[in-house]
Structures are given as C-alpha cells and as structure tokens.
JSON list of C-alpha atoms and ligand atoms in Angstrom, two decimals:
[
{"chain": "L", "resi": 756, "resn": "MET", "atom": "CA", "xyz": [28.54, 102.71, 46.23]},
{"chain": "L", "resi": 757, "resn": "ILE", "atom": "CA", "xyz": [29.61, 99.30, 44.92]},
{"chain": "L", "resi": 758, "resn": "ALA", "atom": "CA", "xyz": [28.59, 97.90, 41.51]},
{"chain": "L", "resi": 759, "resn": "ARG", "atom": "CA", "xyz": [29.27, 94.22, 40.87]},
{"chain": "L", "resi": 760, "resn": "ASP", "atom": "CA", "xyz": [29.02, 92.21, 37.66]},
{"chain": "L", "resi": 761, "resn": "THR", "atom": "CA", "xyz": [27.12, 88.93, 37.79]},
{"chain": "L", "resi": 762, "resn": "GLY", "atom": "CA", "xyz": [27.11, 85.60, 35.97]},
{"chain": "L", "resi": 763, "resn": "LEU", "atom": "CA", "xyz": [25.15, 87.23, 33.13]},
{"chain": "L", "resi": 764, "resn": "PRO", "atom": "CA", "xyz": [27.13, 89.88, 31.19]},
{"chain": "L", "resi": 765, "resn": "GLY", "atom": "CA", "xyz": [25.43, 93.28, 31.51]},
{"chain": "L", "resi": 766, "resn": "ILE", "atom": "CA", "xyz": [23.48, 92.45, 34.66]},
{"chain": "L", "resi": 767, "resn": "LYS", "atom": "CA", "xyz": [24.86, 94.42, 37.62]},
{"chain": "L", "resi": 768, "resn": "VAL", "atom": "CA", "xyz": [24.09, 94.48, 41.33]},
{"chain": "L", "resi": 769, "resn": "ILE", "atom": "CA", "xyz": [24.51, 97.93, 42.91]},
{"chain": "L", "resi": 770, "resn": "GLU", "atom": "CA", "xyz": [24.88, 98.62, 46.63]},
{"chain": "L", "resi": 771, "resn": "PRO", "atom": "CA", "xyz": [24.55, 102.35, 47.32]},
{"chain": "L", "resi": 772, "resn": "SER", "atom": "CA", "xyz": [26.41, 103.94, 50.24]},
{"chain": "L", "resi": 773, "resn": "CYS", "atom": "CA", "xyz": [24.04, 104.16, 53.22]},
{"chain": "L", "resi": 774, "resn": "TYR", "atom": "CA", "xyz": [24.64, 106.59, 56.08]},
{"chain": "L", "resi": 775, "resn": "GLU", "atom": "CA", "xyz": [23.05, 105.42, 59.32]},
{"chain": "L", "resi": 776, "resn": "ASP", "atom": "CA", "xyz": [22.66, 107.38, 62.51]},
{"chain": "L", "resi": 777, "resn": "GLU", "atom": "CA", "xyz": [20.41, 107.44, 65.53]},
{"chain": "L", "resi": 778, "resn": "ARG", "atom": "CA", "xyz": [17.56, 108.81, 63.35]},
{"chain": "L", "resi": 779, "resn": "GLY", "atom": "CA", "xyz": [17.71, 106.04, 60.77]},
{"chain": "L", "resi": 780, "resn": "PHE", "atom": "CA", "xyz": [19.56, 106.29, 57.42]},
{"chain": "L", "resi": 781, "resn": "PHE", "atom": "CA", "xyz": [20.22, 108.45, 54.37]},
{"chain": "L", "resi": 782, "resn": "MET", "atom": "CA", "xyz": [21.41, 107.26, 50.96]},
{"chain": "L", "resi": 783, "resn": "GLU", "atom": "CA", "xyz": [21.63, 108.60, 47.46]},
{"chain": "L", "resi": 784, "resn": "SER", "atom": "CA", "xyz": [19.50, 105.96, 45.74]},
{"chain": "L", "resi": 785, "resn": "TYR", "atom": "CA", "xyz": [20.57, 107.29, 42.33]},
{"chain": "L", "resi": 786, "resn": "ASN", "atom": "CA", "xyz": [23.28, 109.73, 41.20]},
{"chain": "L", "resi": 787, "resn": "ARG", "atom": "CA", "xyz": [23.72, 109.98, 37.45]},
{"chain": "L", "resi": 788, "resn": "GLU", "atom": "CA", "xyz": [27.41, 110.83, 37.52]},
{"chain": "L", "resi": 789, "resn": "ARG", "atom": "CA", "xyz": [28.31, 108.15, 40.08]},
{"chain": "L", "resi": 790, "resn": "TRP", "atom": "CA", "xyz": [26.19, 105.47, 38.41]},
{"chain": "L", "resi": 791, "resn": "LEU", "atom": "CA", "xyz": [27.73, 106.48, 35.06]},
{"chain": "L", "resi": 792, "resn": "ARG", "atom": "CA", "xyz": [31.21, 105.98, 36.55]},
{"chain": "L", "resi": 793, "resn": "ASN", "atom": "CA", "xyz": [30.10, 102.49, 37.58]},
{"chain": "L", "resi": 794, "resn": "GLY", "atom": "CA", "xyz": [29.01, 101.39, 34.13]},
{"chain": "L", "resi": 795, "resn": "ILE", "atom": "CA", "xyz": [25.40, 102.58, 34.18]},
{"chain": "L", "resi": 796, "resn": "PRO", "atom": "CA", "xyz": [25.24, 105.32, 31.52]},
{"chain": "L", "resi": 797, "resn": "HIS", "atom": "CA", "xyz": [21.52, 104.95, 30.90]},
{"chain": "L", "resi": 798, "resn": "LEU", "atom": "CA", "xyz": [19.38, 108.06, 30.56]},
{"chain": "L", "resi": 799, "resn": "PHE", "atom": "CA", "xyz": [16.29, 107.00, 32.54]},
{"chain": "L", "resi": 800, "resn": "VAL", "atom": "CA", "xyz": [13.05, 108.67, 31.46]},
{"chain": "L", "resi": 801, "resn": "GLN", "atom": "CA", "xyz": [10.38, 107.04, 33.63]},
{"chain": "L", "resi": 802, "resn": "ASP", "atom": "CA", "xyz": [10.05, 105.92, 37.26]},
{"chain": "L", "resi": 803, "resn": "ASN", "atom": "CA", "xyz": [7.74, 103.01, 38.08]},
{"chain": "L", "resi": 804, "resn": "HIS", "atom": "CA", "xyz": [6.33, 101.98, 41.45]},
{"chain": "L", "resi": 805, "resn": "SER", "atom": "CA", "xyz": [4.36, 98.81, 42.21]},
{"chain": "L", "resi": 806, "resn": "LEU", "atom": "CA", "xyz": [2.82, 97.50, 45.43]},
{"chain": "L", "resi": 807, "resn": "SER", "atom": "CA", "xyz": [2.15, 93.78, 45.80]},
{"chain": "L", "resi": 808, "resn": "VAL", "atom": "CA", "xyz": [0.01, 93.07, 48.87]},
{"chain": "L", "resi": 809, "resn": "MET", "atom": "CA", "xyz": [0.38, 89.30, 49.07]},
{"chain": "L", "resi": 810, "resn": "PRO", "atom": "CA", "xyz": [3.62, 87.38, 49.45]},
{"chain": "L", "resi": 811, "resn": "GLY", "atom": "CA", "xyz": [4.03, 85.07, 46.46]},
{"chain": "L", "resi": 812, "resn": "THR", "atom": "CA", "xyz": [2.83, 87.70, 44.00]},
{"chain": "L", "resi": 813, "resn": "LEU", "atom": "CA", "xyz": [4.61, 87.00, 40.70]},
{"chain": "L", "resi": 814, "resn": "ARG", "atom": "CA", "xyz": [4.93, 89.74, 38.06]},
{"chain": "L", "resi": 815, "resn": "GLY", "atom": "CA", "xyz": [6.71, 88.66, 34.86]},
{"chain": "L", "resi": 816, "resn": "MET", "atom": "CA", "xyz": [8.41, 87.73, 32.71]},
{"chain": "L", "resi": 817, "resn": "HIS", "atom": "CA", "xyz": [8.13, 91.03, 30.85]},
{"chain": "L", "resi": 818, "resn": "TYR", "atom": "CA", "xyz": [9.93, 92.99, 28.14]},
{"chain": "L", "resi": 819, "resn": "GLN", "atom": "CA", "xyz": [9.16, 95.51, 25.40]},
{"chain": "L", "resi": 820, "resn": "LEU", "atom": "CA", "xyz": [10.00, 94.93, 21.73]},
{"chain": "L", "resi": 821, "resn": "GLU", "atom": "CA", "xyz": [12.43, 97.19, 19.89]},
{"chain": "L", "resi": 822, "resn": "PRO", "atom": "CA", "xyz": [12.41, 100.11, 19.29]},
{"chain": "L", "resi": 823, "resn": "HIS", "atom": "CA", "xyz": [10.87, 100.48, 22.77]},
{"chain": "L", "resi": 824, "resn": "ALA", "atom": "CA", "xyz": [13.10, 97.98, 24.61]},
{"chain": "L", "resi": 825, "resn": "GLN", "atom": "CA", "xyz": [13.81, 99.07, 28.16]},
{"chain": "L", "resi": 826, "resn": "ALA", "atom": "CA", "xyz": [16.78, 98.85, 30.47]},
{"chain": "L", "resi": 827, "resn": "LYS", "atom": "CA", "xyz": [15.62, 98.84, 34.12]},
{"chain": "L", "resi": 828, "resn": "LEU", "atom": "CA", "xyz": [17.18, 99.86, 37.44]},
{"chain": "L", "resi": 829, "resn": "VAL", "atom": "CA", "xyz": [15.18, 98.00, 40.09]},
{"chain": "L", "resi": 830, "resn": "ARG", "atom": "CA", "xyz": [15.08, 98.44, 43.86]},
{"chain": "L", "resi": 831, "resn": "VAL", "atom": "CA", "xyz": [12.79, 97.53, 46.77]},
{"chain": "L", "resi": 832, "resn": "VAL", "atom": "CA", "xyz": [11.65, 100.08, 49.37]},
{"chain": "L", "resi": 833, "resn": "ALA", "atom": "CA", "xyz": [9.32, 97.83, 51.38]},
{"chain": "L", "resi": 834, "resn": "GLY", "atom": "CA", "xyz": [9.41, 94.05, 51.74]},
{"chain": "L", "resi": 835, "resn": "SER", "atom": "CA", "xyz": [11.49, 91.73, 49.61]},
{"chain": "L", "resi": 836, "resn": "ILE", "atom": "CA", "xyz": [11.56, 90.10, 46.16]},
{"chain": "L", "resi": 837, "resn": "PHE", "atom": "CA", "xyz": [13.33, 87.35, 44.30]},
{"chain": "L", "resi": 838, "resn": "ASP", "atom": "CA", "xyz": [14.15, 89.26, 41.12]},
{"chain": "L", "resi": 839, "resn": "VAL", "atom": "CA", "xyz": [14.75, 87.25, 37.92]},
{"chain": "L", "resi": 840, "resn": "VAL", "atom": "CA", "xyz": [16.23, 88.14, 34.53]},
{"chain": "L", "resi": 841, "resn": "VAL", "atom": "CA", "xyz": [16.34, 85.99, 31.36]},
{"chain": "L", "resi": 842, "resn": "ASP", "atom": "CA", "xyz": [18.63, 86.71, 28.41]},
{"chain": "L", "resi": 843, "resn": "ILE", "atom": "CA", "xyz": [16.30, 86.82, 25.37]},
{"chain": "L", "resi": 844, "resn": "ARG", "atom": "CA", "xyz": [18.83, 88.08, 22.79]},
{"chain": "L", "resi": 845, "resn": "ARG", "atom": "CA", "xyz": [18.85, 85.30, 20.19]},
{"chain": "L", "resi": 846, "resn": "GLY", "atom": "CA", "xyz": [22.45, 86.11, 19.20]},
{"chain": "L", "resi": 847, "resn": "SER", "atom": "CA", "xyz": [23.71, 85.98, 22.79]},
{"chain": "L", "resi": 848, "resn": "PRO", "atom": "CA", "xyz": [25.96, 83.14, 24.04]},
{"chain": "L", "resi": 849, "resn": "THR", "atom": "CA", "xyz": [23.81, 83.19, 27.21]},
{"chain": "L", "resi": 850, "resn": "PHE", "atom": "CA", "xyz": [20.46, 83.15, 25.34]},
{"chain": "L", "resi": 851, "resn": "GLY", "atom": "CA", "xyz": [17.78, 81.57, 27.52]},
{"chain": "L", "resi": 852, "resn": "ARG", "atom": "CA", "xyz": [19.96, 81.74, 30.67]},
{"chain": "L", "resi": 853, "resn": "TRP", "atom": "CA", "xyz": [18.33, 83.08, 33.85]},
{"chain": "L", "resi": 854, "resn": "GLU", "atom": "CA", "xyz": [19.64, 84.44, 37.14]},
{"chain": "L", "resi": 855, "resn": "GLY", "atom": "CA", "xyz": [17.87, 85.46, 40.34]},
{"chain": "L", "resi": 856, "resn": "PHE", "atom": "CA", "xyz": [18.72, 87.98, 43.05]},
{"chain": "L", "resi": 857, "resn": "GLU", "atom": "CA", "xyz": [17.16, 88.85, 46.41]},
{"chain": "L", "resi": 858, "resn": "LEU", "atom": "CA", "xyz": [16.42, 92.57, 46.59]},
{"chain": "L", "resi": 859, "resn": "SER", "atom": "CA", "xyz": [14.88, 93.97, 49.76]},
{"chain": "L", "resi": 860, "resn": "ALA", "atom": "CA", "xyz": [14.24, 97.14, 51.72]},
{"chain": "L", "resi": 861, "resn": "GLY", "atom": "CA", "xyz": [16.76, 95.67, 54.15]},
{"chain": "L", "resi": 862, "resn": "ASN", "atom": "CA", "xyz": [19.67, 94.99, 51.79]},
{"chain": "L", "resi": 863, "resn": "LYS", "atom": "CA", "xyz": [18.94, 98.11, 49.65]},
{"chain": "L", "resi": 864, "resn": "LYS", "atom": "CA", "xyz": [20.45, 96.31, 46.66]},
{"chain": "L", "resi": 865, "resn": "GLN", "atom": "CA", "xyz": [19.58, 97.48, 43.14]},
{"chain": "L", "resi": 866, "resn": "LEU", "atom": "CA", "xyz": [19.62, 95.45, 39.92]},
{"chain": "L", "resi": 867, "resn": "LEU", "atom": "CA", "xyz": [20.49, 96.80, 36.49]},
{"chain": "L", "resi": 868, "resn": "VAL", "atom": "CA", "xyz": [18.61, 94.90, 33.77]},
{"chain": "L", "resi": 869, "resn": "PRO", "atom": "CA", "xyz": [19.81, 95.87, 30.27]},
{"chain": "L", "resi": 870, "resn": "GLN", "atom": "CA", "xyz": [17.63, 95.87, 27.17]},
{"chain": "L", "resi": 871, "resn": "GLY", "atom": "CA", "xyz": [17.29, 92.37, 25.74]},
{"chain": "L", "resi": 872, "resn": "PHE", "atom": "CA", "xyz": [16.36, 90.72, 29.03]},
{"chain": "L", "resi": 873, "resn": "ALA", "atom": "CA", "xyz": [12.95, 89.60, 30.27]},
{"chain": "L", "resi": 874, "resn": "HIS", "atom": "CA", "xyz": [12.37, 90.72, 33.86]},
{"chain": "L", "resi": 875, "resn": "GLY", "atom": "CA", "xyz": [10.09, 89.55, 36.64]},
{"chain": "L", "resi": 876, "resn": "PHE", "atom": "CA", "xyz": [9.93, 88.93, 40.36]},
{"chain": "L", "resi": 877, "resn": "ILE", "atom": "CA", "xyz": [8.08, 87.07, 43.08]},
{"chain": "L", "resi": 878, "resn": "THR", "atom": "CA", "xyz": [7.46, 88.80, 46.40]},
{"chain": "L", "resi": 879, "resn": "LEU", "atom": "CA", "xyz": [8.83, 87.25, 49.57]},
{"chain": "L", "resi": 880, "resn": "ALA", "atom": "CA", "xyz": [6.87, 89.44, 51.99]},
{"chain": "L", "resi": 881, "resn": "ALA", "atom": "CA", "xyz": [3.48, 91.15, 52.28]},
{"chain": "L", "resi": 882, "resn": "ASN", "atom": "CA", "xyz": [3.10, 94.75, 51.07]},
{"chain": "L", "resi": 883, "resn": "THR", "atom": "CA", "xyz": [6.24, 94.73, 48.97]},
{"chain": "L", "resi": 884, "resn": "GLU", "atom": "CA", "xyz": [6.91, 97.92, 47.03]},
{"chain": "L", "resi": 885, "resn": "VAL", "atom": "CA", "xyz": [9.23, 97.93, 44.02]},
{"chain": "L", "resi": 886, "resn": "LEU", "atom": "CA", "xyz": [10.57, 101.11, 42.40]},
{"chain": "L", "resi": 887, "resn": "TYR", "atom": "CA", "xyz": [12.36, 101.01, 39.06]},
{"chain": "L", "resi": 888, "resn": "LYS", "atom": "CA", "xyz": [13.71, 103.42, 36.52]},
{"chain": "L", "resi": 889, "resn": "VAL", "atom": "CA", "xyz": [13.41, 102.65, 32.80]},
{"chain": "L", "resi": 890, "resn": "ASP", "atom": "CA", "xyz": [15.28, 104.23, 29.87]},
{"chain": "L", "resi": 891, "resn": "ALA", "atom": "CA", "xyz": [12.37, 103.96, 27.40]},
{"chain": "L", "resi": 892, "resn": "TYR", "atom": "CA", "xyz": [8.73, 104.90, 27.83]},
{"chain": "L", "resi": 893, "resn": "TYR", "atom": "CA", "xyz": [6.00, 102.33, 28.31]},
{"chain": "L", "resi": 894, "resn": "SER", "atom": "CA", "xyz": [4.52, 101.24, 25.01]},
{"chain": "L", "resi": 895, "resn": "GLN", "atom": "CA", "xyz": [1.56, 98.90, 25.44]},
{"chain": "L", "resi": 896, "resn": "PRO", "atom": "CA", "xyz": [1.66, 97.72, 21.78]},
{"chain": "L", "resi": 897, "resn": "HIS", "atom": "CA", "xyz": [5.27, 96.63, 22.34]},
{"chain": "L", "resi": 898, "resn": "ASP", "atom": "CA", "xyz": [4.66, 95.03, 25.76]},
{"chain": "L", "resi": 899, "resn": "ARG", "atom": "CA", "xyz": [5.43, 91.27, 25.68]},
{"chain": "L", "resi": 900, "resn": "GLY", "atom": "CA", "xyz": [6.07, 88.42, 28.09]},
{"chain": "L", "resi": 901, "resn": "ILE", "atom": "CA", "xyz": [7.35, 84.87, 28.33]},
{"chain": "L", "resi": 902, "resn": "ALA", "atom": "CA", "xyz": [6.04, 82.15, 30.63]},
{"chain": "L", "resi": 903, "resn": "TRP", "atom": "CA", "xyz": [7.32, 82.32, 34.21]},
{"chain": "L", "resi": 904, "resn": "ASN", "atom": "CA", "xyz": [7.43, 78.52, 34.27]},
{"chain": "L", "resi": 905, "resn": "ASP", "atom": "CA", "xyz": [9.00, 77.80, 30.87]},
{"chain": "L", "resi": 906, "resn": "PRO", "atom": "CA", "xyz": [10.73, 74.41, 31.32]},
{"chain": "L", "resi": 907, "resn": "ASP", "atom": "CA", "xyz": [13.38, 75.31, 28.72]},
{"chain": "L", "resi": 908, "resn": "ILE", "atom": "CA", "xyz": [14.46, 78.22, 30.96]},
{"chain": "L", "resi": 909, "resn": "GLY", "atom": "CA", "xyz": [13.93, 76.36, 34.23]},
{"chain": "L", "resi": 910, "resn": "ILE", "atom": "CA", "xyz": [13.68, 79.29, 36.66]},
{"chain": "L", "resi": 911, "resn": "VAL", "atom": "CA", "xyz": [13.85, 77.94, 40.22]},
{"chain": "L", "resi": 912, "resn": "TRP", "atom": "CA", "xyz": [11.44, 80.19, 42.14]},
{"chain": "L", "resi": 913, "resn": "PRO", "atom": "CA", "xyz": [11.81, 80.15, 45.96]},
{"chain": "L", "resi": 914, "resn": "LEU", "atom": "CA", "xyz": [8.04, 79.63, 46.35]},
{"chain": "L", "resi": 915, "resn": "ALA", "atom": "CA", "xyz": [5.03, 78.87, 44.21]},
{"chain": "L", "resi": 916, "resn": "PRO", "atom": "CA", "xyz": [3.15, 81.96, 43.03]},
{"chain": "L", "resi": 917, "resn": "SER", "atom": "CA", "xyz": [-0.02, 82.69, 45.01]},
{"chain": "L", "resi": 918, "resn": "VAL", "atom": "CA", "xyz": [-1.05, 85.71, 42.88]},
{"chain": "L", "resi": 919, "resn": "LEU", "atom": "CA", "xyz": [-0.58, 85.99, 39.11]},
{"chain": "L", "resi": 920, "resn": "SER", "atom": "CA", "xyz": [-2.34, 88.36, 36.68]},
{"chain": "L", "resi": 921, "resn": "ALA", "atom": "CA", "xyz": [-4.44, 86.83, 33.91]},
{"chain": "L", "resi": 922, "resn": "LYS", "atom": "CA", "xyz": [-1.93, 88.27, 31.44]},
{"chain": "L", "resi": 923, "resn": "ASP", "atom": "CA", "xyz": [1.04, 86.67, 33.23]},
{"chain": "L", "resi": 924, "resn": "ALA", "atom": "CA", "xyz": [-0.75, 83.31, 33.34]},
{"chain": "L", "resi": 925, "resn": "LYS", "atom": "CA", "xyz": [-0.79, 83.03, 29.55]},
{"chain": "L", "resi": 926, "resn": "HIS", "atom": "CA", "xyz": [2.54, 84.29, 28.18]},
{"chain": "L", "resi": 927, "resn": "PRO", "atom": "CA", "xyz": [4.09, 82.05, 25.47]},
{"chain": "L", "resi": 928, "resn": "LEU", "atom": "CA", "xyz": [7.12, 79.86, 25.94]},
{"chain": "L", "resi": 929, "resn": "LEU", "atom": "CA", "xyz": [10.44, 81.44, 24.99]},
{"chain": "L", "resi": 930, "resn": "ARG", "atom": "CA", "xyz": [10.67, 79.36, 21.83]},
{"chain": "L", "resi": 931, "resn": "ASN", "atom": "CA", "xyz": [7.30, 80.73, 20.64]},
{"chain": "L", "resi": 932, "resn": "ALA", "atom": "CA", "xyz": [7.74, 84.31, 21.83]},
{"chain": "L", "resi": 933, "resn": "GLU", "atom": "CA", "xyz": [7.96, 87.34, 19.54]},
{"chain": "L", "resi": 934, "resn": "MET", "atom": "CA", "xyz": [11.38, 88.94, 20.01]},
{"chain": "L", "resi": 935, "resn": "ASN", "atom": "CA", "xyz": [13.46, 91.30, 17.90]},
{"chain": "L", "resi": 936, "resn": "PHE", "atom": "CA", "xyz": [16.64, 91.72, 19.93]},
{"chain": "L", "resi": 937, "resn": "THR", "atom": "CA", "xyz": [19.95, 90.91, 18.27]},
{"chain": "I", "resi": 1338, "resn": "T46", "atom": "C1", "xyz": [4.52, 98.61, 32.98]},
{"chain": "I", "resi": 1338, "resn": "T46", "atom": "C2", "xyz": [3.50, 99.72, 32.90]},
{"chain": "I", "resi": 1338, "resn": "T46", "atom": "C3", "xyz": [2.15, 99.47, 33.08]},
{"chain": "I", "resi": 1338, "resn": "T46", "atom": "N1", "xyz": [1.25, 100.49, 33.00]},
{"chain": "I", "resi": 1338, "resn": "T46", "atom": "C4", "xyz": [-0.16, 100.19, 33.24]},
{"chain": "I", "resi": 1338, "resn": "T46", "atom": "C5", "xyz": [-0.73, 99.11, 32.33]},
{"chain": "I", "resi": 1338, "resn": "T46", "atom": "C6", "xyz": [-1.72, 98.40, 33.20]},
{"chain": "I", "resi": 1338, "resn": "T46", "atom": "O1", "xyz": [-2.99, 99.05, 33.09]},
{"chain": "I", "resi": 1338, "resn": "T46", "atom": "C7", "xyz": [-1.20, 98.58, 34.61]},
{"chain": "I", "resi": 1338, "resn": "T46", "atom": "C8", "xyz": [-0.52, 97.35, 35.16]},
{"chain": "I", "resi": 1338, "resn": "T46", "atom": "O2", "xyz": [0.45, 96.94, 34.22]},
{"chain": "I", "resi": 1338, "resn": "T46", "atom": "P1", "xyz": [1.10, 95.50, 34.35]},
{"chain": "I", "resi": 1338, "resn": "T46", "atom": "O3", "xyz": [0.09, 94.50, 34.74]},
{"chain": "I", "resi": 1338, "resn": "T46", "atom": "O4", "xyz": [1.90, 95.28, 33.07]},
{"chain": "I", "resi": 1338, "resn": "T46", "atom": "O5", "xyz": [2.11, 95.73, 35.58]},
{"chain": "I", "resi": 1338, "resn": "T46", "atom": "P2", "xyz": [3.22, 94.68, 36.05]},
{"chain": "I", "resi": 1338, "resn": "T46", "atom": "O6", "xyz": [2.74, 93.29, 35.94]},
{"chain": "I", "resi": 1338, "resn": "T46", "atom": "O7", "xyz": [3.74, 95.18, 37.35]},
{"chain": "I", "resi": 1338, "resn": "T46", "atom": "O8", "xyz": [4.34, 94.88, 34.93]},
{"chain": "I", "resi": 1338, "resn": "T46", "atom": "C9", "xyz": [5.68, 95.17, 35.24]},
{"chain": "I", "resi": 1338, "resn": "T46", "atom": "O9", "xyz": [6.21, 94.02, 35.81]},
{"chain": "I", "resi": 1338, "resn": "T46", "atom": "C10", "xyz": [7.52, 93.63, 35.53]},
{"chain": "I", "resi": 1338, "resn": "T46", "atom": "C11", "xyz": [8.20, 93.30, 36.83]},
{"chain": "I", "resi": 1338, "resn": "T46", "atom": "C12", "xyz": [8.35, 94.53, 34.71]},
{"chain": "I", "resi": 1338, "resn": "T46", "atom": "O10", "xyz": [9.58, 94.43, 34.69]},
{"chain": "I", "resi": 1338, "resn": "T46", "atom": "C13", "xyz": [7.71, 95.51, 33.83]},
{"chain": "I", "resi": 1338, "resn": "T46", "atom": "O11", "xyz": [8.33, 96.76, 33.99]},
{"chain": "I", "resi": 1338, "resn": "T46", "atom": "C14", "xyz": [6.27, 95.67, 33.95]},
{"chain": "I", "resi": 1338, "resn": "T46", "atom": "O12", "xyz": [5.74, 94.95, 32.87]},
{"chain": "I", "resi": 1338, "resn": "T46", "atom": "O13", "xyz": [-0.26, 99.66, 34.55]},
{"chain": "I", "resi": 1338, "resn": "T46", "atom": "C15", "xyz": [1.61, 101.78, 32.73]},
{"chain": "I", "resi": 1338, "resn": "T46", "atom": "O14", "xyz": [0.77, 102.68, 32.64]},
{"chain": "I", "resi": 1338, "resn": "T46", "atom": "N2", "xyz": [2.95, 102.05, 32.52]},
{"chain": "I", "resi": 1338, "resn": "T46", "atom": "C16", "xyz": [3.90, 101.07, 32.61]},
{"chain": "I", "resi": 1338, "resn": "T46", "atom": "O15", "xyz": [5.10, 101.36, 32.43]}
]
C-alpha cells in the first residue's frame, strides 16, 4: 500500500497492494491499522455507494457544514471518474484551490478528502460505481454545495457534464456559499 501527498495539503492518493493471479485479483481495500500508519486515522462511520449510468454525470461540489463536516475516502469499483476537491477553509493558504485526480476500477486508486473540502466528480465511463467511506453521518440540514463551474475556482473538467441533478445545477458561487470551516 502506497499513500502519496498531493499539491493540496491533507489530500492523499492511496494505492492499495493488489494480488493478481490466474483467477483475477485480491486486495485489502481498507485496513484501519495500515491506513492509520499511512496518515489516515479517521474513524469512518458510513459507507456510501453511487451508480452513475451515463458518462459525463457530474455530482458535486458537495460538503456538510460543521459540526457534521465529513472526511471521505473515495474509490471506484466500476468505470472511471475525474474526482475533484476544492479547499473551502477560509483560513487556509490554499483557500479556493482545486485539484483533480482520475480514479478508476482499473487503477484502484483511492482519494482521501479531509473535512473542509468540497468534493465532486464527473464520470468518464458508463455505469460508473463509486464507493466512499465518511467519518460523519449524513445530515441533510447541513448538506451544502458550491457551483461546479465557479469561475473564481476555475475547475478544468475533462468533458462537459451531460447529467446534473437539479440541486447541483443551482449551488451558489464559493464567494456566496455558507461555510463554517476555519
Ligand atoms: C449523500 C447522501 C445522500 N442521501 C440521500 C439523499 C438523496 O435522497 C439521495 C441522493 O443524494 P444526493 O443527490 O446528495 O447524492 P449525490 O449527488 O451522489 O451526493 C454525493 O455526491 C458527492 C460526490 C459527495 O461527495 C457527497 O458525499 C454526496 O453529496 O440520497 C443519503 O441518504 N445519505 C447520504 O449520505
């Protein structure tokens, strides 16, 4: 298992050890002790699973307000995504900065998204399934989002979204968003 830091402090890319043989492969997709040793001490309390049928499905950019902010450990088990994080901690030197990563069933990469980041993705293949662990329970009253196409953030998506929920089509710009992260 390899865990690498990225250009955004706190964001990590994890590559689990994968054991291939003539049958296929086996990997430990999560091991608390090993992930803890690699800087991921989070106590995850909920597993999420989404299927996006169409390529170009964009889900994001989401976060939950304190005290229900979530760290996320994201991976793809079918298809492929361009996964994006935005630092939304007003006190952060990288406030408003974004970074994107390709996660796929093929590369088996995982992304750790700490609390204080907005998270979203666009699918690069049909029937893409995303699994992710979160360290705080879903709280609809604390669920928030920022616009996927906020010009002040300037996310460069690899393709235009073909599918977007009504909710994701009307999130505010970062400068108008409600946030309470320090
Ligand atoms: C997130 C969530 C949603 N729901 C219910 C609420 C809605 O009735 C339905 C769909 O929710 P939503 O449209 O918010 O799902 P996504 O657009 O995939 O949202 C996710 O997309 C991006 C990529 C994220 O990082 C977030 O974890 C999450 O917000 O599932 C639940 O019951 N529990 C949950 O934890």
